[in-house]
Coordinates of N, CA and C in Angstrom, one line a residue:
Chain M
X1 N 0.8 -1.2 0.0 CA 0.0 0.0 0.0 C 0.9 1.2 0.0
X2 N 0.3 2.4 -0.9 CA 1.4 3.6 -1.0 C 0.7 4.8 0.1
X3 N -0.2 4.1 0.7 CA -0.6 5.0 1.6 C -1.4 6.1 1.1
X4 N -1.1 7.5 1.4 CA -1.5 9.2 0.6 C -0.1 9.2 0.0
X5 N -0.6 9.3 -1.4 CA 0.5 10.2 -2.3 C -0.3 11.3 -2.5
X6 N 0.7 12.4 -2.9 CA 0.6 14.0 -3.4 C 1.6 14.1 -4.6
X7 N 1.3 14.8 -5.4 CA 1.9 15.3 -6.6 C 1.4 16.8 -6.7
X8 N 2.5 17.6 -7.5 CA 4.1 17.2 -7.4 C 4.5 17.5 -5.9
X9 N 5.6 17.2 -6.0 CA 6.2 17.2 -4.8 C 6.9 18.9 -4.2
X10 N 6.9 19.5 -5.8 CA 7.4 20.8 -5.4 C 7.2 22.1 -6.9
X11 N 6.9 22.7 -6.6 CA 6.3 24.1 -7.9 C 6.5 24.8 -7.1
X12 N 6.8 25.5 -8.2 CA 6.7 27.1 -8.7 C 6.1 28.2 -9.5
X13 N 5.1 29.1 -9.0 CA 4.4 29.2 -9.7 C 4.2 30.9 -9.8
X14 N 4.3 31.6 -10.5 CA 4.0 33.4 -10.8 C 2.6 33.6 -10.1
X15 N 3.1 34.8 -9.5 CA 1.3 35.2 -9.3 C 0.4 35.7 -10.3
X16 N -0.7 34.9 -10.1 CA -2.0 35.1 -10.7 C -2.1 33.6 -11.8
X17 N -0.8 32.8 -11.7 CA -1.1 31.5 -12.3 C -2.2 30.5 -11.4
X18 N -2.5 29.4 -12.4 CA -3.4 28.5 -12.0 C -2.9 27.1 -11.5
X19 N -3.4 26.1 -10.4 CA -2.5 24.7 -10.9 C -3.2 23.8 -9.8
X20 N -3.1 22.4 -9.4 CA -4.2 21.6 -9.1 C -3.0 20.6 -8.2
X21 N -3.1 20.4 -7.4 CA -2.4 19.6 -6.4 C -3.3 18.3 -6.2
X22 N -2.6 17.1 -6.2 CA -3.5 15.9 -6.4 C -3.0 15.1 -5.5
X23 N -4.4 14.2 -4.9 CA -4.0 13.6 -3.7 C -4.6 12.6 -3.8
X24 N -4.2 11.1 -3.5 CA -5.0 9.9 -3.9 C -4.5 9.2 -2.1
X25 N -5.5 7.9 -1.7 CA -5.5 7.2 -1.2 C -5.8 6.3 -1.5
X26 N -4.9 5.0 -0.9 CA -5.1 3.6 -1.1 C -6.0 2.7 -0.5
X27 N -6.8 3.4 1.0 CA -6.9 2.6 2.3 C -8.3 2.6 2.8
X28 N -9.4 3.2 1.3 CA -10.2 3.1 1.5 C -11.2 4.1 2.4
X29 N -10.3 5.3 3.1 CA -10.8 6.1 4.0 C -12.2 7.0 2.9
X30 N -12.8 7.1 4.4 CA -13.8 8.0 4.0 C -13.8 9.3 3.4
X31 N -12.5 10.2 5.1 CA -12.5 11.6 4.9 C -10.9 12.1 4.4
X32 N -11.0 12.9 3.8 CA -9.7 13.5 3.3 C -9.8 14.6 3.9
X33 N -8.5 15.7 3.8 CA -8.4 16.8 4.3 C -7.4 17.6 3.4
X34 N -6.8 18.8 3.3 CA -6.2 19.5 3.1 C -5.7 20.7 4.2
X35 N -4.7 20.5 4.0 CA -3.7 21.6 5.0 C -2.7 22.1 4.9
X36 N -2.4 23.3 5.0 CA -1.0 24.2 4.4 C -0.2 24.3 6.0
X37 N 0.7 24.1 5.7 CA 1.8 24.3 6.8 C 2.8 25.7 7.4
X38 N 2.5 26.7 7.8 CA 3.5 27.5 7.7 C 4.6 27.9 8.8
X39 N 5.8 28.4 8.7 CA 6.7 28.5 10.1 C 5.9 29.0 10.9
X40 N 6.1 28.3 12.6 CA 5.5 28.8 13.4 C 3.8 28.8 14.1
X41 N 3.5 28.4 12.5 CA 1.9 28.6 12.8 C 1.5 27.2 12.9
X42 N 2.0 25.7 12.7 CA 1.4 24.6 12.7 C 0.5 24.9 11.5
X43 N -0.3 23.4 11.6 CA -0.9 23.1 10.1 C -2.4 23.5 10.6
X44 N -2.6 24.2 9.0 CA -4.0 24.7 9.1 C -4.6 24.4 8.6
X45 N -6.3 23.7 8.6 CA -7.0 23.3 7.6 C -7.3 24.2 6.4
X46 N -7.3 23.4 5.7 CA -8.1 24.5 4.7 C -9.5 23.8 3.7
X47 N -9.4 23.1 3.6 CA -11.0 21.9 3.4 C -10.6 20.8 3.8
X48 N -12.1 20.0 3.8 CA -12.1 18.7 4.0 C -13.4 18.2 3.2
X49 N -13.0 16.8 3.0 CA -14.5 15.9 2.5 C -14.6 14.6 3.8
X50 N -15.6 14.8 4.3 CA -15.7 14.3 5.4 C -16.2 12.6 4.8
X51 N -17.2 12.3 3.8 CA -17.2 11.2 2.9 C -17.7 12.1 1.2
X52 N -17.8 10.9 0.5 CA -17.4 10.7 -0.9 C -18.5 11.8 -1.5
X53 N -18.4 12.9 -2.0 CA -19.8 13.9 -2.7 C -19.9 15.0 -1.4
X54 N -19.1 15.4 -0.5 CA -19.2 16.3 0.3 C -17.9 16.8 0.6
X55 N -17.9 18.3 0.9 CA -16.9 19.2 1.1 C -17.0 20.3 1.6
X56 N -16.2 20.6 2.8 CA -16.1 21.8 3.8 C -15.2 22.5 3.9
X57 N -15.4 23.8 4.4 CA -14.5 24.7 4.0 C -14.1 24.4 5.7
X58 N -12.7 24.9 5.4 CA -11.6 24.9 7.1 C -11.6 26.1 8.1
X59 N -10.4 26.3 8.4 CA -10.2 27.5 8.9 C -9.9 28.6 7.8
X60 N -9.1 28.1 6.6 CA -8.3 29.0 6.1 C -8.9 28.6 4.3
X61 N -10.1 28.4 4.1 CA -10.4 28.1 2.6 C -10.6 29.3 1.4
X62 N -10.3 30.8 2.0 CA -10.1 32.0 1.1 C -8.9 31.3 -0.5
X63 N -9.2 31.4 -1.5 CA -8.1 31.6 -2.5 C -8.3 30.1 -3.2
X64 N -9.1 28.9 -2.4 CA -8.7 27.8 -3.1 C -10.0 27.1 -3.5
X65 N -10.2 26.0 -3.8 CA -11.1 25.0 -4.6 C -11.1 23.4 -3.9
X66 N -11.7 22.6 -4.0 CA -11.4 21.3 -3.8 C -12.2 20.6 -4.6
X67 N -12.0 19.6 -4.8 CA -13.1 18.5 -5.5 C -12.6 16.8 -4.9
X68 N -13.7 16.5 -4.4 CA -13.7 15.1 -3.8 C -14.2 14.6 -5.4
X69 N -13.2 14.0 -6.3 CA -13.2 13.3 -7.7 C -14.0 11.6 -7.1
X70 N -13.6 10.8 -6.5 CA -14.6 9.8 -6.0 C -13.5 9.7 -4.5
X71 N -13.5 8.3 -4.0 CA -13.3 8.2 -2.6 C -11.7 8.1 -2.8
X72 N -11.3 7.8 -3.7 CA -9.5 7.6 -3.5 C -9.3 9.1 -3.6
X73 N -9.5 10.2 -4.6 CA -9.2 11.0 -4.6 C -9.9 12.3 -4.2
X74 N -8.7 13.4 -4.1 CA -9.0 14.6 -3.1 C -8.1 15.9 -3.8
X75 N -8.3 16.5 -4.8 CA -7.9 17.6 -5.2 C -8.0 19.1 -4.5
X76 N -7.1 19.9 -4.4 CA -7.0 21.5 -4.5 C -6.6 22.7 -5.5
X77 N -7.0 23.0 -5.6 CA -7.0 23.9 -6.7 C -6.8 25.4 -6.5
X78 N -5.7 26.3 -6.8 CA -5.3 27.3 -6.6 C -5.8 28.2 -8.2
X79 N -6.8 28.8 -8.2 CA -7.1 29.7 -9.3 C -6.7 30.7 -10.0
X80 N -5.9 31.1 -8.7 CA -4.7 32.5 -9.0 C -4.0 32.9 -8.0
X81 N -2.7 32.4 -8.3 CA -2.1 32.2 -6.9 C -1.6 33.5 -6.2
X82 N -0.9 33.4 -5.2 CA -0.7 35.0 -4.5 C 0.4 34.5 -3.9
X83 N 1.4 35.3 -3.8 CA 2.8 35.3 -2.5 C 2.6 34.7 -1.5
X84 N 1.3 35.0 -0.6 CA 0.7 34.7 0.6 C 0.6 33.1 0.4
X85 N -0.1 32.7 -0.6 CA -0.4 31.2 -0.5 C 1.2 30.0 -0.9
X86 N 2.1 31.1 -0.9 CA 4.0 29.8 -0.7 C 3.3 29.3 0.7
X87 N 3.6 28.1 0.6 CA 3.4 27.1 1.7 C 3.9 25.8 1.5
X88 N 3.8 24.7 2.7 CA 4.4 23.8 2.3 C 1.9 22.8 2.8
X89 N 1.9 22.5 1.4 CA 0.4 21.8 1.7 C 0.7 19.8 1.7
X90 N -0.2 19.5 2.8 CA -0.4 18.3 3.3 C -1.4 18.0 3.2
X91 N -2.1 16.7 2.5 CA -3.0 15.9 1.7 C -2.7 14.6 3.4
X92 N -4.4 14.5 3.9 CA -4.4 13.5 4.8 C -6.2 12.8 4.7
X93 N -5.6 11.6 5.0 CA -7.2 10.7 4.9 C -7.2 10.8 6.6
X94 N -8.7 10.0 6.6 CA -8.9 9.1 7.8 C -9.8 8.2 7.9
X95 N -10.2 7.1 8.7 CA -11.6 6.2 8.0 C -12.1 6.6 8.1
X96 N -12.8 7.5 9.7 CA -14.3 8.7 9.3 C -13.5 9.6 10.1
X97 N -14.6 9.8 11.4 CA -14.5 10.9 11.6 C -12.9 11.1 12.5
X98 N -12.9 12.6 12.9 CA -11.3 12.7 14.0 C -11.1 12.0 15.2
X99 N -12.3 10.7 15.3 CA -11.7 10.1 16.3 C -10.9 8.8 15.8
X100 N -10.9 9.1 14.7 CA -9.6 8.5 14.2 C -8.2 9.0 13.6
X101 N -7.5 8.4 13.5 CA -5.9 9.0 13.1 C -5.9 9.4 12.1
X102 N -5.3 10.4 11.7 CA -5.2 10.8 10.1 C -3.9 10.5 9.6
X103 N -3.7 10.0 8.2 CA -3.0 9.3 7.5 C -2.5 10.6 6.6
X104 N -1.2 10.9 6.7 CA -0.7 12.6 5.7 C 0.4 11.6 4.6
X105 N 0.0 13.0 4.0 CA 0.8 12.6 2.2 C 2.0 13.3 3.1
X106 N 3.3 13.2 1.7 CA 4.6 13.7 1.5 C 4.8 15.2 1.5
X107 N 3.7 15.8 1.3 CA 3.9 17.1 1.2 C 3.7 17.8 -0.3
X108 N 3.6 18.9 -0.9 CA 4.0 19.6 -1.6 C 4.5 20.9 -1.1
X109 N 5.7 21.1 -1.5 CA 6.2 22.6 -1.6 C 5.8 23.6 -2.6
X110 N 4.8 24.5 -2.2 CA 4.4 25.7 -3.2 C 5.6 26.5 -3.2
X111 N 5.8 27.3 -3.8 CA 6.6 28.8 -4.1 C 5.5 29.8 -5.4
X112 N 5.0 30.5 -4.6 CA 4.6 31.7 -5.5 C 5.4 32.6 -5.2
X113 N 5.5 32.9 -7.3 CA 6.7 34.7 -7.0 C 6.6 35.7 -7.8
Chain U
X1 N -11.7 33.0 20.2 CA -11.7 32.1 19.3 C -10.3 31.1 19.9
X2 N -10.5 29.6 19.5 CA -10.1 28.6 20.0 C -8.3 28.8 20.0
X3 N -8.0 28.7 21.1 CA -6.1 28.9 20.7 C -5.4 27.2 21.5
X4 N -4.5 26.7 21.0 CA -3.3 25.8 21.1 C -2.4 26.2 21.3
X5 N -1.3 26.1 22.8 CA -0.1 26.4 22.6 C 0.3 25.3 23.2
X6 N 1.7 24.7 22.7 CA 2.7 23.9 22.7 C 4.0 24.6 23.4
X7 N 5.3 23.7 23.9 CA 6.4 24.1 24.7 C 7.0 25.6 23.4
X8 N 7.1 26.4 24.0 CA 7.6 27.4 22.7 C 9.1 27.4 22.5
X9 N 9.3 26.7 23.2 CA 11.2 26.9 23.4 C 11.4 25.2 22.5
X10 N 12.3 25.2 22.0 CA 12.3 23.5 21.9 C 13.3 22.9 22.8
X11 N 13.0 21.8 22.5 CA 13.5 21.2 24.2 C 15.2 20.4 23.4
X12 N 16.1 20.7 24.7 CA 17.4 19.6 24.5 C 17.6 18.8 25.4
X13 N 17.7 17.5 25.0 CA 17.4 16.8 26.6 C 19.2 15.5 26.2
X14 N 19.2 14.8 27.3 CA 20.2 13.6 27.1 C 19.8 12.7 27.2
X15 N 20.5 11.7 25.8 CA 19.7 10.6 25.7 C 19.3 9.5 27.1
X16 N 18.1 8.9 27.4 CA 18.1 7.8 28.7 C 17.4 9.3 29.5
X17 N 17.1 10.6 29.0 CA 16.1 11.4 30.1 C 14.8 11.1 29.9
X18 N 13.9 11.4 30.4 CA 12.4 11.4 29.9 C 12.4 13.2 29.3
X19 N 11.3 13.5 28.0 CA 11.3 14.3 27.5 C 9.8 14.8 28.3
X20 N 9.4 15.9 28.2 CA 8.3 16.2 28.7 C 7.6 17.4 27.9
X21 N 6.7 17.5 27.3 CA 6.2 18.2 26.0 C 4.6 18.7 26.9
X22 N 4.4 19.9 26.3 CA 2.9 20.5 26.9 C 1.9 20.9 26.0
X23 N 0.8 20.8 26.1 CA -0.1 21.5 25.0 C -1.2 21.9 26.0
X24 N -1.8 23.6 25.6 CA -2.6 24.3 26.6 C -3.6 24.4 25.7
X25 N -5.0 24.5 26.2 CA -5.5 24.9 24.8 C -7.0 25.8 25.9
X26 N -7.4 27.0 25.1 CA -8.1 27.8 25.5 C -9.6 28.1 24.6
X27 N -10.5 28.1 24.9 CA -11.6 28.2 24.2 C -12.1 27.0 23.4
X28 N -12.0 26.3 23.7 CA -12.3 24.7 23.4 C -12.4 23.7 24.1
X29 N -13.2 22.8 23.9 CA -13.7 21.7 24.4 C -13.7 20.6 24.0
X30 N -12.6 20.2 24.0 CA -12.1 18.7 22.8 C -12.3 17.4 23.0
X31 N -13.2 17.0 22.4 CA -13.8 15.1 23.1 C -12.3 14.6 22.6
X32 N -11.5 14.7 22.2 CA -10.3 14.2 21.6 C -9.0 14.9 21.4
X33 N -8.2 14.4 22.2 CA -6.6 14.6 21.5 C -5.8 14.0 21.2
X34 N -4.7 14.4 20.0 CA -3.8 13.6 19.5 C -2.6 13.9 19.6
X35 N -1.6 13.1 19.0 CA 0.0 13.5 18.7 C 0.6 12.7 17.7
X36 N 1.3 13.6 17.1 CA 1.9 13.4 16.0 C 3.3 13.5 16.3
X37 N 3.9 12.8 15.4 CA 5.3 13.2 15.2 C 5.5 13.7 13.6
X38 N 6.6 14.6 13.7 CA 6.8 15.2 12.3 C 8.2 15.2 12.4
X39 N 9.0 14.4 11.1 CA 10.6 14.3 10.7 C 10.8 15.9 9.9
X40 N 11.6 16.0 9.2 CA 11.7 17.4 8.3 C 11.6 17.3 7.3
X41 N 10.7 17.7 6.6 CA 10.2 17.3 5.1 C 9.5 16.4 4.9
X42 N 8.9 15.8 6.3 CA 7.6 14.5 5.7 C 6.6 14.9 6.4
X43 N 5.6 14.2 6.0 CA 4.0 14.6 6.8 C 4.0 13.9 8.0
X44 N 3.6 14.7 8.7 CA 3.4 14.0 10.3 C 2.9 12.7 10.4
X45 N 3.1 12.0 11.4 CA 2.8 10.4 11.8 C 2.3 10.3 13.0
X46 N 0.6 9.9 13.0 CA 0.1 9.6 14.3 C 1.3 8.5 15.1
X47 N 0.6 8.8 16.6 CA 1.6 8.6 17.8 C 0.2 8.3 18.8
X48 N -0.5 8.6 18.8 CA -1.3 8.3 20.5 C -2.6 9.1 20.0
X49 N -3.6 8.9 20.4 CA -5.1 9.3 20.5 C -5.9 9.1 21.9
X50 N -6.6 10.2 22.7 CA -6.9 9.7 24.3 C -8.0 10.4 24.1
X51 N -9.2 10.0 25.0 CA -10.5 10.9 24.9 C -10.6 11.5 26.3
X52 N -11.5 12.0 25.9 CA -11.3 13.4 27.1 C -12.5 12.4 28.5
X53 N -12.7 11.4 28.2 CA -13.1 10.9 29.3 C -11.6 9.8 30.1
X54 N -10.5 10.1 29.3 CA -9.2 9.0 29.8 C -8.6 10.0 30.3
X55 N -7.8 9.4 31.6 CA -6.5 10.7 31.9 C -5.4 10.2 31.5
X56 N -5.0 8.8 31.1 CA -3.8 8.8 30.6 C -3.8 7.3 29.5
X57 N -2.9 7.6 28.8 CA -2.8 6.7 27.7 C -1.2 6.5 27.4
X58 N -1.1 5.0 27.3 CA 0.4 4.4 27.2 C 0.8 4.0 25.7
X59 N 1.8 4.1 25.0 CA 2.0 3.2 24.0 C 3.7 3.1 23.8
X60 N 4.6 2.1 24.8 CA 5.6 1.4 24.7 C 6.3 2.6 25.8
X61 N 7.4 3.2 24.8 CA 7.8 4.4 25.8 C 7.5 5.9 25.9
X62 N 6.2 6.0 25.3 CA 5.3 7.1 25.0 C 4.2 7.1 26.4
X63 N 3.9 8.2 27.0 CA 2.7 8.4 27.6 C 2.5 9.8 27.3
X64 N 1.1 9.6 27.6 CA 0.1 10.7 27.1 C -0.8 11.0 28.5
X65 N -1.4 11.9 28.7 CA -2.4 12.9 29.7 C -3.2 13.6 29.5
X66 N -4.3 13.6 30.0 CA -5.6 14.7 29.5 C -6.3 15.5 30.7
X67 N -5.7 16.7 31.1 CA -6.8 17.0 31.7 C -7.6 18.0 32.1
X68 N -9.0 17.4 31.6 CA -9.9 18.5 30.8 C -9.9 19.5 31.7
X69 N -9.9 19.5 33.2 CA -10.1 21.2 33.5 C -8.5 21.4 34.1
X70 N -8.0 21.3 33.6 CA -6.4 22.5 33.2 C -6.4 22.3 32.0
X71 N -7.3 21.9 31.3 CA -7.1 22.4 29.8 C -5.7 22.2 29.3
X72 N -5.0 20.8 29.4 CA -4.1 20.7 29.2 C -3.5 19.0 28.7
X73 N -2.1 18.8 28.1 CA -2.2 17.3 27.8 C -0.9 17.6 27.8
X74 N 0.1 16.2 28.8 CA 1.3 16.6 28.9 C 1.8 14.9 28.0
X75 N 3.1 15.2 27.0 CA 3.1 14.4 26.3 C 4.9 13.9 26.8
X76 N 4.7 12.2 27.2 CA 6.2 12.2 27.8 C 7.1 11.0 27.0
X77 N 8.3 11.5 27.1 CA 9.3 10.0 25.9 C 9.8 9.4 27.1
X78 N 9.9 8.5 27.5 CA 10.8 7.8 28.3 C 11.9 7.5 27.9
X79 N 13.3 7.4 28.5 CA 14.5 6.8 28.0 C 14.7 6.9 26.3
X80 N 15.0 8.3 26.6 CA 14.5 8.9 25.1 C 15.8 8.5 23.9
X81 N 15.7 8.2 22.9 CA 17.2 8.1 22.1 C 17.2 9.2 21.1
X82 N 18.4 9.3 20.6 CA 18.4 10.3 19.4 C 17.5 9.8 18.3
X83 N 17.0 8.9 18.3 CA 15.9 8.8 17.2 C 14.5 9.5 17.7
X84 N 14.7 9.4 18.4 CA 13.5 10.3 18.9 C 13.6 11.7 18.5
X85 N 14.5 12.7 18.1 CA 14.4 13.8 18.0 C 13.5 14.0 16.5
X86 N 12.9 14.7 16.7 CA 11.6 15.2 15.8 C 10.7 16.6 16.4
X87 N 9.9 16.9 15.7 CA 8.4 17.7 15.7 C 7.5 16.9 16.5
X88 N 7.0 17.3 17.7 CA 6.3 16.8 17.9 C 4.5 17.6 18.0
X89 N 3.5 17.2 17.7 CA 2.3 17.8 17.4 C 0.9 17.7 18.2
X90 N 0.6 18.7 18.7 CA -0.6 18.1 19.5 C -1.8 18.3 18.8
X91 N -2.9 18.2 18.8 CA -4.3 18.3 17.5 C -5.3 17.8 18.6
X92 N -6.2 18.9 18.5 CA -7.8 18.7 19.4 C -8.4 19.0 18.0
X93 N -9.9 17.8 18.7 CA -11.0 17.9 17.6 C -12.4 17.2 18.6
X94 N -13.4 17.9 17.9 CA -14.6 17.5 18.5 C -15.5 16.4 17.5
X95 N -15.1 16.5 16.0 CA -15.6 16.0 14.9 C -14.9 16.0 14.0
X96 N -15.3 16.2 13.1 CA -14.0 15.7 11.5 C -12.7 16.6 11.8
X97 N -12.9 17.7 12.3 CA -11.4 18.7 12.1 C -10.6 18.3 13.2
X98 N -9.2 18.5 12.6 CA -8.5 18.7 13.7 C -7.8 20.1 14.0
X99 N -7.6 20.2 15.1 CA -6.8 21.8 15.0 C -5.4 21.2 15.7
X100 N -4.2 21.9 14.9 CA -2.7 21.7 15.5 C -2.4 22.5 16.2
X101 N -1.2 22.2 17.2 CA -0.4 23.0 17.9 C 0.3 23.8 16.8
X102 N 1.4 24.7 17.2 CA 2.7 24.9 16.4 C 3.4 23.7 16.7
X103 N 3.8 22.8 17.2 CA 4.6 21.9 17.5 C 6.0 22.2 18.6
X104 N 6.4 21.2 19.1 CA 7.5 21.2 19.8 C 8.6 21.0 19.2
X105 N 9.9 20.9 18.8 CA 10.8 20.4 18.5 C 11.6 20.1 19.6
X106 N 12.3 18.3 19.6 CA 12.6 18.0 20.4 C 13.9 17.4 19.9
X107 N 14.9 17.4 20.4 CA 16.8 17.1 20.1 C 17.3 16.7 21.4
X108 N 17.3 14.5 20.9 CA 18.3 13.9 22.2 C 19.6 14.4 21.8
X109 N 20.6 14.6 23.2 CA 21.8 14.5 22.0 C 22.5 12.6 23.2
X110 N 22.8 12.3 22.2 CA 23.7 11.1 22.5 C 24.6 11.2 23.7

């Protein structure tokens, strides 16, 4: 099992470009999540699909998109990106809800410039 | 609005000490907390889960603590090695979300 992969693993991107961060699981979980990482601040939500045809916005969902594509996958989507949104984002399942462990991808490294 | 704080200093300890890690959290009411560990450049790795009806939870040389009116969870390494040094992460949730600490960073030295 490859667990959560994320692709790519690292971009660079101008502001006001477009690009789609993709996140797949192997394990059958229900909910996925998304989360950007920044120094200092710990990881912040930014959506989740709690199961398969549903999706909520986080703490921090200004600037982005999601699409729960079916149950393995979990997309984000940056429309036009900003300085502000350089981050390092984390792609995580879980079977359902947070009383279970969440399962995190590899990471991607943004750079907007 | 809901705040998490974790040890702000990161900790240096010797290997064979126990490590001792804190998470405070204010304006919330968490049926659940967790811990993670985080290497540098990978995604964090569950470590322990305890519900806010447990006061303590064991897993090998890991213990964990909950308690709900000091609003607090103390996270401890026993006989710690230099493999142990990492990120370590605390996370309250009542339902699907979780919210993080900033994290601890912790450095055995040999």
């Amino acid at each position: 099992n490859a667990g959560v992969t994320q692709t790519p693993k690292f971009q660079v991107l101008k502001t006001g470009q477009s690009m789609t961060l993709q996140c797949a699981q192997d394990m059958n979980h229900n909910s996925m999540y998304w989360y950007r990482q920044d120094p200092g601040m710990g990881l912040r939500l930014i959506y989740y699909s709690a199961s398969e045809g549903t999706t909520d916005k986080g703490e921090v969902p200004n600037g982005y998109n999601v699409s729960r594509l079916n149950k393995r996958e979990f997309s984000l989507r940056l429309e036009s990106a900003a300085p502000s949104q350089t981050s390092v984002y984390f792609c995580a399942s879980s079977e359902a809800t947070a009383t279970y462990e969440q399962y995190f991808g590899p990471g991607t490294r943004l750079t907007v410039t | 609005s809901q705040k998490i704080e974790q040890n702000s200093e990161a900790l240096n300890i010797q290997e064979g000490k126990t490590a001792t890690l804190t998470c405070n959290y204010t304006n919330y009411s968490p049926a659940y907390l967790q811990w993670y560990r985080q290497d540098p450049g990978r995604g964090p790795v569950f470590l322990l889960l305890i519900r806010e009806n447990e006061k303590e939870k064991r897993k090998e040389r890991l213990k964990v603590t909950f308690d709900t009116t000091l609003k607090q969870s103390l996270f401890h390494i026993t006989a710690s090695q230099p493999a142990d040094s990492a990120t370590y992460l605390c996370a309250l949730s009542n339902d699907y979300k979780l919210s993080f600490g900033a994290g601890t960073t912790v450095t055995v030295r040999a």
